[in-house]
mmCIF file of C-alpha atoms in Angstrom:
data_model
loop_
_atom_site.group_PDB
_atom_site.id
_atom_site.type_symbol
_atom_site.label_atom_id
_atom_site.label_comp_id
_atom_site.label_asym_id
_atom_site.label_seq_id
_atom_site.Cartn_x
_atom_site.Cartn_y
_atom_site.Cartn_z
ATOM 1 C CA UNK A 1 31.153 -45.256 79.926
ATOM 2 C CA UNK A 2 34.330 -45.303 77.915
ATOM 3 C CA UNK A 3 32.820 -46.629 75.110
ATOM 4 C CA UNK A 4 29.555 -44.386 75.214
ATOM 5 C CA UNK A 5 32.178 -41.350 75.399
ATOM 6 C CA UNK A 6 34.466 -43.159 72.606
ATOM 7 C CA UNK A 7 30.989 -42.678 70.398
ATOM 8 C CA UNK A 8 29.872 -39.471 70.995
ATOM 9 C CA UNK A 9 33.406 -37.581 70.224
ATOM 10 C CA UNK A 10 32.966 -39.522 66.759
ATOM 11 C CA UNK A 11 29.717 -38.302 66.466
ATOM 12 C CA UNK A 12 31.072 -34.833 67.602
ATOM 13 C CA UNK A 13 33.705 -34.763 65.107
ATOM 14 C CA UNK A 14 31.370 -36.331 62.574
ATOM 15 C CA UNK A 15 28.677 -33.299 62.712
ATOM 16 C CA UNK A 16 31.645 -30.800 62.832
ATOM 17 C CA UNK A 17 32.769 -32.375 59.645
ATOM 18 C CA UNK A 18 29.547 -32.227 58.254
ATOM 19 C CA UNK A 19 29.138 -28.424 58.960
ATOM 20 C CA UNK A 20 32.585 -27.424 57.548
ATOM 21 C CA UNK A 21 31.472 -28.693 54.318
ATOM 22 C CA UNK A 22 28.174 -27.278 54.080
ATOM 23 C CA UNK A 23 30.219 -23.897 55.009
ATOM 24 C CA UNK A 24 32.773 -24.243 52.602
ATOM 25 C CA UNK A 25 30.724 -25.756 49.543
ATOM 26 C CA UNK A 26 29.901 -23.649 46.780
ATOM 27 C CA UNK A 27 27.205 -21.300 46.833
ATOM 28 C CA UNK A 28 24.146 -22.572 45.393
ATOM 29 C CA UNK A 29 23.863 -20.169 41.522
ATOM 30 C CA UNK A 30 21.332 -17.605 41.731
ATOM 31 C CA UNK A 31 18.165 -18.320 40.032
ATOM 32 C CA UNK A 32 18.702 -16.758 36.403
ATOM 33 C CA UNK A 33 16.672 -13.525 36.626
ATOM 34 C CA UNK A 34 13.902 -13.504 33.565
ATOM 35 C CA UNK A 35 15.103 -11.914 30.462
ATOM 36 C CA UNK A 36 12.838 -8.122 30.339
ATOM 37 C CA UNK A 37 10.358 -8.480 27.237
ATOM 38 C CA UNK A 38 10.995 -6.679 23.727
ATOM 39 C CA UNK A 39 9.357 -3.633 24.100
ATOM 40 C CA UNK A 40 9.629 -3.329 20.397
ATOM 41 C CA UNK A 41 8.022 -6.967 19.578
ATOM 42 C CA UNK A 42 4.016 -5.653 18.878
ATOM 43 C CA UNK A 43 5.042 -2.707 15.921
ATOM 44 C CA UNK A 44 8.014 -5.181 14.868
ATOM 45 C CA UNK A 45 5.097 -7.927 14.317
ATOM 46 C CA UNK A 46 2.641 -5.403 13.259
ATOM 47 C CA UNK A 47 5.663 -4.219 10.708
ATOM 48 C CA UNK A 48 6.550 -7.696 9.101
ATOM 49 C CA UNK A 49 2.787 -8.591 8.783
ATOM 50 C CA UNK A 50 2.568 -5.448 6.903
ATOM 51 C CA UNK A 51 5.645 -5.766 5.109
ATOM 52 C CA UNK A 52 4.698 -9.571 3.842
ATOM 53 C CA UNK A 53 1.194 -8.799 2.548
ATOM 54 C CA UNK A 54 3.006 -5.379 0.867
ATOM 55 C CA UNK A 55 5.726 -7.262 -1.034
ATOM 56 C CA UNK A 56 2.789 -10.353 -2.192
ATOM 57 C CA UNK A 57 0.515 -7.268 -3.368
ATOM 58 C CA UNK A 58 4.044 -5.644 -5.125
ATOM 59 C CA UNK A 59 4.970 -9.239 -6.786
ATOM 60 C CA UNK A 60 1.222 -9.385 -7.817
ATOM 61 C CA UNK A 61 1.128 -5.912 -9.497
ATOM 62 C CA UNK A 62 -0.934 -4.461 -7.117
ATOM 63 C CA UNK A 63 0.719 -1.739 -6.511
ATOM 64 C CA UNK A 64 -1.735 0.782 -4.653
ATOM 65 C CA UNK A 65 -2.556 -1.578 -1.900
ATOM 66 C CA UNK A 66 1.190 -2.845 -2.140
ATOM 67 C CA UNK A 67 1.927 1.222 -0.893
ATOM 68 C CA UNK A 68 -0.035 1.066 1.738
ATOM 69 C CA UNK A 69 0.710 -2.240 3.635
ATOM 70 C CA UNK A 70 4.023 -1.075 2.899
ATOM 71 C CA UNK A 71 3.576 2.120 4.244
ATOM 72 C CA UNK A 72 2.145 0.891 7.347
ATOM 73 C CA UNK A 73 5.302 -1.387 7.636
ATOM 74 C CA UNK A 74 7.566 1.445 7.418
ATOM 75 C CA UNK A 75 5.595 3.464 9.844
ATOM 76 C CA UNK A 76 5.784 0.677 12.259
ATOM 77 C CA UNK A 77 9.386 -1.084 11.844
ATOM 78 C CA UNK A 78 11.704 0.482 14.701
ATOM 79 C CA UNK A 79 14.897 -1.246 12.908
ATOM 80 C CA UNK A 80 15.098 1.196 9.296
ATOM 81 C CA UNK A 81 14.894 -2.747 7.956
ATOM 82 C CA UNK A 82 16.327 -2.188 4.189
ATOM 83 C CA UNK A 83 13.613 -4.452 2.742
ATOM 84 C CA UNK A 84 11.329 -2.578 3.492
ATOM 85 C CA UNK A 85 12.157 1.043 2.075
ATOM 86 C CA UNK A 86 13.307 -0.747 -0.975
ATOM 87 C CA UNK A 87 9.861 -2.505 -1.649
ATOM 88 C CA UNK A 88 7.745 0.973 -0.755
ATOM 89 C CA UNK A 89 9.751 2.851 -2.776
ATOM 90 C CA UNK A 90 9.043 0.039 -6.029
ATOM 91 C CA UNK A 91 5.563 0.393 -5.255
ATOM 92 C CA UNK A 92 5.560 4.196 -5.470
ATOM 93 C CA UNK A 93 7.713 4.265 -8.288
ATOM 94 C CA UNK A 94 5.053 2.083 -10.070
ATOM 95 C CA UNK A 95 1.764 4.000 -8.704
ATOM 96 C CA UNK A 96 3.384 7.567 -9.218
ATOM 97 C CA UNK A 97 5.232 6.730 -13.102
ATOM 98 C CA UNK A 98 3.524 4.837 -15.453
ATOM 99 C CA UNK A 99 4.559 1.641 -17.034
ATOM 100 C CA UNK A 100 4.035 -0.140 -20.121
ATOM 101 C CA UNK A 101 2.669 -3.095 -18.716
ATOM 102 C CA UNK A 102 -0.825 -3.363 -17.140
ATOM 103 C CA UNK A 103 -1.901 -2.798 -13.894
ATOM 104 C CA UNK A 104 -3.950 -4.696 -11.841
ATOM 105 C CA UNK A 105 -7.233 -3.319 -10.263
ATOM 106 C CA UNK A 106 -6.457 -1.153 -6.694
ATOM 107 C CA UNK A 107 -8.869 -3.220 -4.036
ATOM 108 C CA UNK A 108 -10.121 -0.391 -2.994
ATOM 109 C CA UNK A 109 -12.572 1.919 -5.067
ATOM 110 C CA UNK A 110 -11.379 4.353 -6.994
ATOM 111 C CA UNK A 111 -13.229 7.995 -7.531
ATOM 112 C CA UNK A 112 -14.772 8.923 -11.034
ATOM 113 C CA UNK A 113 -13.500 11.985 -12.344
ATOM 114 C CA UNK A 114 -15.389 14.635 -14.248
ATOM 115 C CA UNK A 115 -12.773 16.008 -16.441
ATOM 116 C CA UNK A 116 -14.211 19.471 -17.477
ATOM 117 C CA UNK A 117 -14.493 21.445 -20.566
ATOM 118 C CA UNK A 118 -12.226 24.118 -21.809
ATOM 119 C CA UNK A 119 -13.630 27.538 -21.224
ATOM 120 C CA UNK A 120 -16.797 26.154 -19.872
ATOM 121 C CA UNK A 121 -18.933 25.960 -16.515
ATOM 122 C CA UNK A 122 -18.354 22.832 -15.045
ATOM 123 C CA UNK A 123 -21.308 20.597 -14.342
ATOM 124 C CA UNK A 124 -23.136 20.863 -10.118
ATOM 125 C CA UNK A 125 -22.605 17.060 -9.734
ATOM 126 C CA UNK A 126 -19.248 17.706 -9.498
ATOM 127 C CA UNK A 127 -19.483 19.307 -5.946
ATOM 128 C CA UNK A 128 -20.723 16.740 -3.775
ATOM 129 C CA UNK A 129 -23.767 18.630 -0.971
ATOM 130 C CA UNK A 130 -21.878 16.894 1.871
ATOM 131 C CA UNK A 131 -18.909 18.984 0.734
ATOM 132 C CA UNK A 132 -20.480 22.179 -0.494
ATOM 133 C CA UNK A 133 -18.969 25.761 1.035
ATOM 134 C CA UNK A 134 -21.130 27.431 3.380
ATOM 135 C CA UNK A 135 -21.514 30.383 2.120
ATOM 136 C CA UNK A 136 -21.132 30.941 -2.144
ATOM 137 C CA UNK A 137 -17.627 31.576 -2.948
ATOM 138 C CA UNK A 138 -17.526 35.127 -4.098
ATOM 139 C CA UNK A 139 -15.660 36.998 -7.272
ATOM 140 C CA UNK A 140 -12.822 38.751 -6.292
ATOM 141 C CA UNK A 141 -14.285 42.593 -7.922
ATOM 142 C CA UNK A 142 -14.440 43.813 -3.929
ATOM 143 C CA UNK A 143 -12.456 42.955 -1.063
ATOM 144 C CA UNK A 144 -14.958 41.096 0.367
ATOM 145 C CA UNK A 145 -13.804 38.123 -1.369
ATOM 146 C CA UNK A 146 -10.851 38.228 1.688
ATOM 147 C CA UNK A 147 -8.452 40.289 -0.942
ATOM 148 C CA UNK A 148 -5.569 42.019 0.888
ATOM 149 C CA UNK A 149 -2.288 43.465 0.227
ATOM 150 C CA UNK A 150 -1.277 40.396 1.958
ATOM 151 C CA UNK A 151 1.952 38.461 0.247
ATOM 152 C CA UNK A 152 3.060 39.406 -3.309
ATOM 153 C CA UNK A 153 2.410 42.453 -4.417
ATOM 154 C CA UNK A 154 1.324 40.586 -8.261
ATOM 155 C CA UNK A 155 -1.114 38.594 -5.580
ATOM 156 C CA UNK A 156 -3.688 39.165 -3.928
ATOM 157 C CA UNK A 157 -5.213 36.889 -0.635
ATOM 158 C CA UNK A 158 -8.358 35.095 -0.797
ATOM 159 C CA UNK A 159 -9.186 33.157 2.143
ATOM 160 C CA UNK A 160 -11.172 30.161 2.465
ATOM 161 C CA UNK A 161 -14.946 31.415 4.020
ATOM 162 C CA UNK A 162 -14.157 28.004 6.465
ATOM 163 C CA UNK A 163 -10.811 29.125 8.192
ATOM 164 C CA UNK A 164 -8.783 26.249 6.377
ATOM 165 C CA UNK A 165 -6.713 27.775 3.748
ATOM 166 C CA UNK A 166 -5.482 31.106 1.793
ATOM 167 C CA UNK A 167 -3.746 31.357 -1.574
ATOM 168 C CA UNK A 168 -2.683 34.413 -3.384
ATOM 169 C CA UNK A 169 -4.739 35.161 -6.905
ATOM 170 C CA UNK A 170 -3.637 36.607 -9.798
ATOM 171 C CA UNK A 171 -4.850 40.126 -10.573
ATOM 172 C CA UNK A 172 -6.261 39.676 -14.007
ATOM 173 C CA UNK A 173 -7.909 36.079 -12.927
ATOM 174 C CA UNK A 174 -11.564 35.884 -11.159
ATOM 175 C CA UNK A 175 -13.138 33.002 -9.523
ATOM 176 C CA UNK A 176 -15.901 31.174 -10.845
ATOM 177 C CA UNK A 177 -19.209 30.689 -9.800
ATOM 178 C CA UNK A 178 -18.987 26.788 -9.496
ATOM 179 C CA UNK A 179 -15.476 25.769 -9.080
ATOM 180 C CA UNK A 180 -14.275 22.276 -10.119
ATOM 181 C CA UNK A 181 -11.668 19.265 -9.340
ATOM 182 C CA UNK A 182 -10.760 15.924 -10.519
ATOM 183 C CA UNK A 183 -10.321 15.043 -6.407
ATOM 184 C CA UNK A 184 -12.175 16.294 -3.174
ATOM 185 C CA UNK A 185 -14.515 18.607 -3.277
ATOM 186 C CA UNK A 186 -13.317 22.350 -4.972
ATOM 187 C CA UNK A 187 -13.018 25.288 -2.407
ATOM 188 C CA UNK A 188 -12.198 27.933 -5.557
ATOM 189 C CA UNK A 189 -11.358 27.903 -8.963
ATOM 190 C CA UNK A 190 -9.676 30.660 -10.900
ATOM 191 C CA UNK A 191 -9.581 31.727 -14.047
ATOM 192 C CA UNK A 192 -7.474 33.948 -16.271
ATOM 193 C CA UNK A 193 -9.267 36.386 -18.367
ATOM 194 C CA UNK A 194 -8.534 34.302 -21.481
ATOM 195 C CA UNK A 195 -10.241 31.760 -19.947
ATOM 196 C CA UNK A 196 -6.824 29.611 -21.045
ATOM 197 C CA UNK A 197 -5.811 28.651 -17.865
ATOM 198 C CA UNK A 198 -7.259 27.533 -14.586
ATOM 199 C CA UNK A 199 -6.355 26.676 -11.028
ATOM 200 C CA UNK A 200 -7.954 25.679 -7.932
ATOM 201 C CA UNK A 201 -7.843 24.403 -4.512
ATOM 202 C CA UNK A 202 -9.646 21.214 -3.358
ATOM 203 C CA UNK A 203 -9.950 19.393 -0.446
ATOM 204 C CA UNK A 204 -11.014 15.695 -0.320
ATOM 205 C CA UNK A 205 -12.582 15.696 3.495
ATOM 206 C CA UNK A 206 -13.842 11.799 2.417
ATOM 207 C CA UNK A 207 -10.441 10.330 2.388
ATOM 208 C CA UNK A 208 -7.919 9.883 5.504
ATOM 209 C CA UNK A 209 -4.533 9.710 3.830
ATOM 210 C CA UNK A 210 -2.172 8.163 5.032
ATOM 211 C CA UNK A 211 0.599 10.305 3.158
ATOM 212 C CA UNK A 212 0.933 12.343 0.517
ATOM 213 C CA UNK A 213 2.835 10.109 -1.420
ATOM 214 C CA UNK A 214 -0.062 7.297 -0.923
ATOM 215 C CA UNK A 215 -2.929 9.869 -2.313
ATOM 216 C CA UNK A 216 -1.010 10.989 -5.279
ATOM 217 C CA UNK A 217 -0.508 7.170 -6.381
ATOM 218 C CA UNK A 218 -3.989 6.805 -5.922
ATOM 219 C CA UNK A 219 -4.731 9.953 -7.866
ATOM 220 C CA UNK A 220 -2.446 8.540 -10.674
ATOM 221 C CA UNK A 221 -4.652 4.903 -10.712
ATOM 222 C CA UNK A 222 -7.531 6.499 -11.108
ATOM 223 C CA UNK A 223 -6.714 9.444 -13.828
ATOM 224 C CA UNK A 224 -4.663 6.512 -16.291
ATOM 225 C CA UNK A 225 -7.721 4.917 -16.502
ATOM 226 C CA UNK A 226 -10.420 7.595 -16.290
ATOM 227 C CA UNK A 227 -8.879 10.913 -17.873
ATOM 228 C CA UNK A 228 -9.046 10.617 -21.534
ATOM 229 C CA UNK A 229 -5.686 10.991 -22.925
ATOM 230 C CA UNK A 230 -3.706 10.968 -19.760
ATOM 231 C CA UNK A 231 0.128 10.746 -19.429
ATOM 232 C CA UNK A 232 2.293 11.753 -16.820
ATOM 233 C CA UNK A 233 5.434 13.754 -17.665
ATOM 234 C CA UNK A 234 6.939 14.472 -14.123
ATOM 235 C CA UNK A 235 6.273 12.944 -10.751
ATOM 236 C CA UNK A 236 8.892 14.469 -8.105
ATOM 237 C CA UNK A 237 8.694 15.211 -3.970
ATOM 238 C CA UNK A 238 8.500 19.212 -3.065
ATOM 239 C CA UNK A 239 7.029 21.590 0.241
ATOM 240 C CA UNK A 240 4.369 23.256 0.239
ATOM 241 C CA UNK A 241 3.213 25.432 2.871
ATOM 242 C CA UNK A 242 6.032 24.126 5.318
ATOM 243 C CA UNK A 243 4.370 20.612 4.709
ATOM 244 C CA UNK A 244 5.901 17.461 2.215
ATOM 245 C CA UNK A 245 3.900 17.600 -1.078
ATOM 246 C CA UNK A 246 3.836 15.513 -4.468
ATOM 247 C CA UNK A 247 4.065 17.506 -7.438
ATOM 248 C CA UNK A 248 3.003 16.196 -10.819
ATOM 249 C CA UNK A 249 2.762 17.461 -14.357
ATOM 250 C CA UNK A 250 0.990 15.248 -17.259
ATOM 251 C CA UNK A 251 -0.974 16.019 -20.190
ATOM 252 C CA UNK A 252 -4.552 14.974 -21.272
ATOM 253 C CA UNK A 253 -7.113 15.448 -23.697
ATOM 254 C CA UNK A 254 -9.458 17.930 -22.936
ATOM 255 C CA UNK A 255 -12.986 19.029 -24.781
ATOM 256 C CA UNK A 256 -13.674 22.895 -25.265
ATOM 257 C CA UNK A 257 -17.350 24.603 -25.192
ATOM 258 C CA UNK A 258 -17.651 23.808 -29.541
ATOM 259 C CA UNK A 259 -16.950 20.113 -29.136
ATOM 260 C CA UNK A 260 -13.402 20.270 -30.275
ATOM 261 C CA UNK A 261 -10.529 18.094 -28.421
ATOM 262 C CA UNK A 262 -7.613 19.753 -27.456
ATOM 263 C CA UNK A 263 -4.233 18.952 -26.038
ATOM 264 C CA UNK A 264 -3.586 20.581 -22.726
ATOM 265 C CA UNK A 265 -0.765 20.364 -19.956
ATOM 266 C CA UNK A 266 -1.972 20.156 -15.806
ATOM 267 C CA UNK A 267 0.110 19.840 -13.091
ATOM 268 C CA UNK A 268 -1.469 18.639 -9.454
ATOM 269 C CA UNK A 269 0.384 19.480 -5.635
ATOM 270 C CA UNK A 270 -0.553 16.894 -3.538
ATOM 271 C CA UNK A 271 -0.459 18.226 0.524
ATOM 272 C CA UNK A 272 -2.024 16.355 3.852
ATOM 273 C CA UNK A 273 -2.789 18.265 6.680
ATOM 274 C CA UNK A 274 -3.596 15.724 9.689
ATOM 275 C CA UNK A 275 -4.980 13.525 7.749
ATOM 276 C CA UNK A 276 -7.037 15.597 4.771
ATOM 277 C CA UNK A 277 -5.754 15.803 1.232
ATOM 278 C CA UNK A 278 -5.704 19.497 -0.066
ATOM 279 C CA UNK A 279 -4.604 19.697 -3.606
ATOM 280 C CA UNK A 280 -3.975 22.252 -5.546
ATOM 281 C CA UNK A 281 -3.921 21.904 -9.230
ATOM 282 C CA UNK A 282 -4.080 23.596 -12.763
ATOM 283 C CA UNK A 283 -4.193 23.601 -16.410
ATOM 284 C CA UNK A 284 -3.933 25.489 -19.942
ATOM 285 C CA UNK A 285 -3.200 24.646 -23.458
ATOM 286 C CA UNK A 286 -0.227 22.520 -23.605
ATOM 287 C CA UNK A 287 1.165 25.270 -25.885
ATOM 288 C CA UNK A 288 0.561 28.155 -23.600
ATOM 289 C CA UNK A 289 1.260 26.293 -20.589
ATOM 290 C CA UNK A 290 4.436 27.313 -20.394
ATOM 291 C CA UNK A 291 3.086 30.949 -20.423
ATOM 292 C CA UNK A 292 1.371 30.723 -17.711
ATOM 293 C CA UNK A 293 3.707 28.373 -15.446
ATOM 294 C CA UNK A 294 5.154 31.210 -13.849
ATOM 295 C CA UNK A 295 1.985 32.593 -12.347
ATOM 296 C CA UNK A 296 1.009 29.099 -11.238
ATOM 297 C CA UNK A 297 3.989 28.702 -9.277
ATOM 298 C CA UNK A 298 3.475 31.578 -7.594
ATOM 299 C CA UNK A 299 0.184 31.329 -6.602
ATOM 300 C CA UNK A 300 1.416 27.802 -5.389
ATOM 301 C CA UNK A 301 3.746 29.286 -3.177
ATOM 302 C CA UNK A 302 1.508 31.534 -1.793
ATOM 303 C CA UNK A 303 -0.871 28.723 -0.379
ATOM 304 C CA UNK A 304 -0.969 28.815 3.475
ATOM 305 C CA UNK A 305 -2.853 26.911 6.195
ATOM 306 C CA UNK A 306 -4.632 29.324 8.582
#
């Protein structure tokens, strides 16, 4: 009995033993909890793709479809990565001024202009039926045209028979029967009563624009190599109508109602509403353009979305 009470005490004190230094051991560590996902990892991925095929286009000198990639990059990047800005604004700078090398082909297609005579009706096919106004855009000799005593008091308001737009006109300029545009389809053209100088509003319902800055580089692909005697002279940012706009100003060659070639001077604002292009652009005589610049920027200025 002695010896059977001899063992258990040693197995008492054993297990007490045992206990104090499961007690006093150190804690097992927590499991590590899992690190939360990037909530920014799909538009940074979407961002670099963008950015990579951008600068390969930009290295390649193709710089219209180097603007867009690019542009989708920026749109996309949630770190204001450097890179990035720096290679859209190359790209631009390359679309929007010309340079004295080549270009390479834009992958997507560009539009064919119909650059129109001086003093002349322009030609139907340039007002595509898909695009055509509803009802026929009226001359401004009664105020049925939408003429108020709206805005300036040089201007008066036509509205656009869809809702979409107004713009002040001059009072000695009309609108013409079958207004014109290099871009989108023409809502109304008009005229001074020289027949000098022009202006009109389009709107290019075909196209989803990403930017303004994006459609006037595309603008400027297509006139170098479709407007006879293009060349920019002034490419700079502006607002229009409360909205960003491109503003350009270039010269080009341009045919008058005898067959004669003349030099004239254009300029072209560039706007996107949602995701429409509206530009407004016009043109005289380089040698009267001038003249007439200050009624063009007024009428400019009195553009308005409804």
């Amino acid at each position: 009995m002695g010896v059977v009470r001899t063992v258990a005490a040693w197995i008492g004190v054993g297990l007490l033993l045992s206990c104090l230094t499961l007690a006093c051991g150190p804690a097992a560590a927590p499991a590590p909890t899992p690190a939360q996902g990037d909530p920014f990892a799909v538009v940074r991925a979407t961002a670099q793709a963008a950015y990579s095929s951008g600068k390969a286009h930009l290295d390649r000198g193709e710089y219209l479809q180097a603007c867009v990639d690019l542009d989708t990059a920026k749109t996309n990047d949630p770190d204001n990565n450097p890179a990035i800005e720096q290679a859209l604004g190359q790209a631009l700078q390359y679309c929007l001024t010309p340079v004295a090398e080549a270009t390479s082909a834009p992958a997507q297609a560009r539009p064919t202009l119909a650059v129109g005579t001086l003093a002349s009706a322009p030609t139907a096919a340039s007002k595509p039926a898909s695009e055509a106004t509803p009802v026929p855009t009226p001359r401004p000799t009664s105020d049925t045209t939408g003429a108020s005593a709206e805005g300036s008091s040089d201007l008066a308001m036509w509205k656009d028979p869809q809702g979409r737009f107004a713009i002040g006109r001059a009072a000695d300029w009309s609108a013409v029967d079958e207004p014109q545009s290099l871009f989108g389809t023409s809502v109304v053209e008009f005229r001074d009563m020289s027949g000098r100088a022009e202006i009109d509003v389009a709107v290019d319902g075909s196209t989803k624009a990403v930017s303004p800055e994006l459609y006037a580089a595309s603008m400027e692909l297509a006139m170098r190599q479709q407007v006879p005697g293009y060349a920019s002279e002034q490419v700079q940012p502006s607002a229009t109508a409360g909205s960003p706009s491109v503003r350009r100003v270039y010269t080009f060659t341009q045919r008058d109602a005898s067959g004669q070639d003349h030099q004239a001077r254009g300029f072209q604002v560039t706007l996107v509403k949602g995701s429409t292009p509206y530009i407004i652009a016009g043109s005289a005589p380089a040698a009267q353009f001038q003249e007439f610049s200050p009624t063009f920027d007024q009428m400019v200025q009195s553009f308005q979305f409804s």
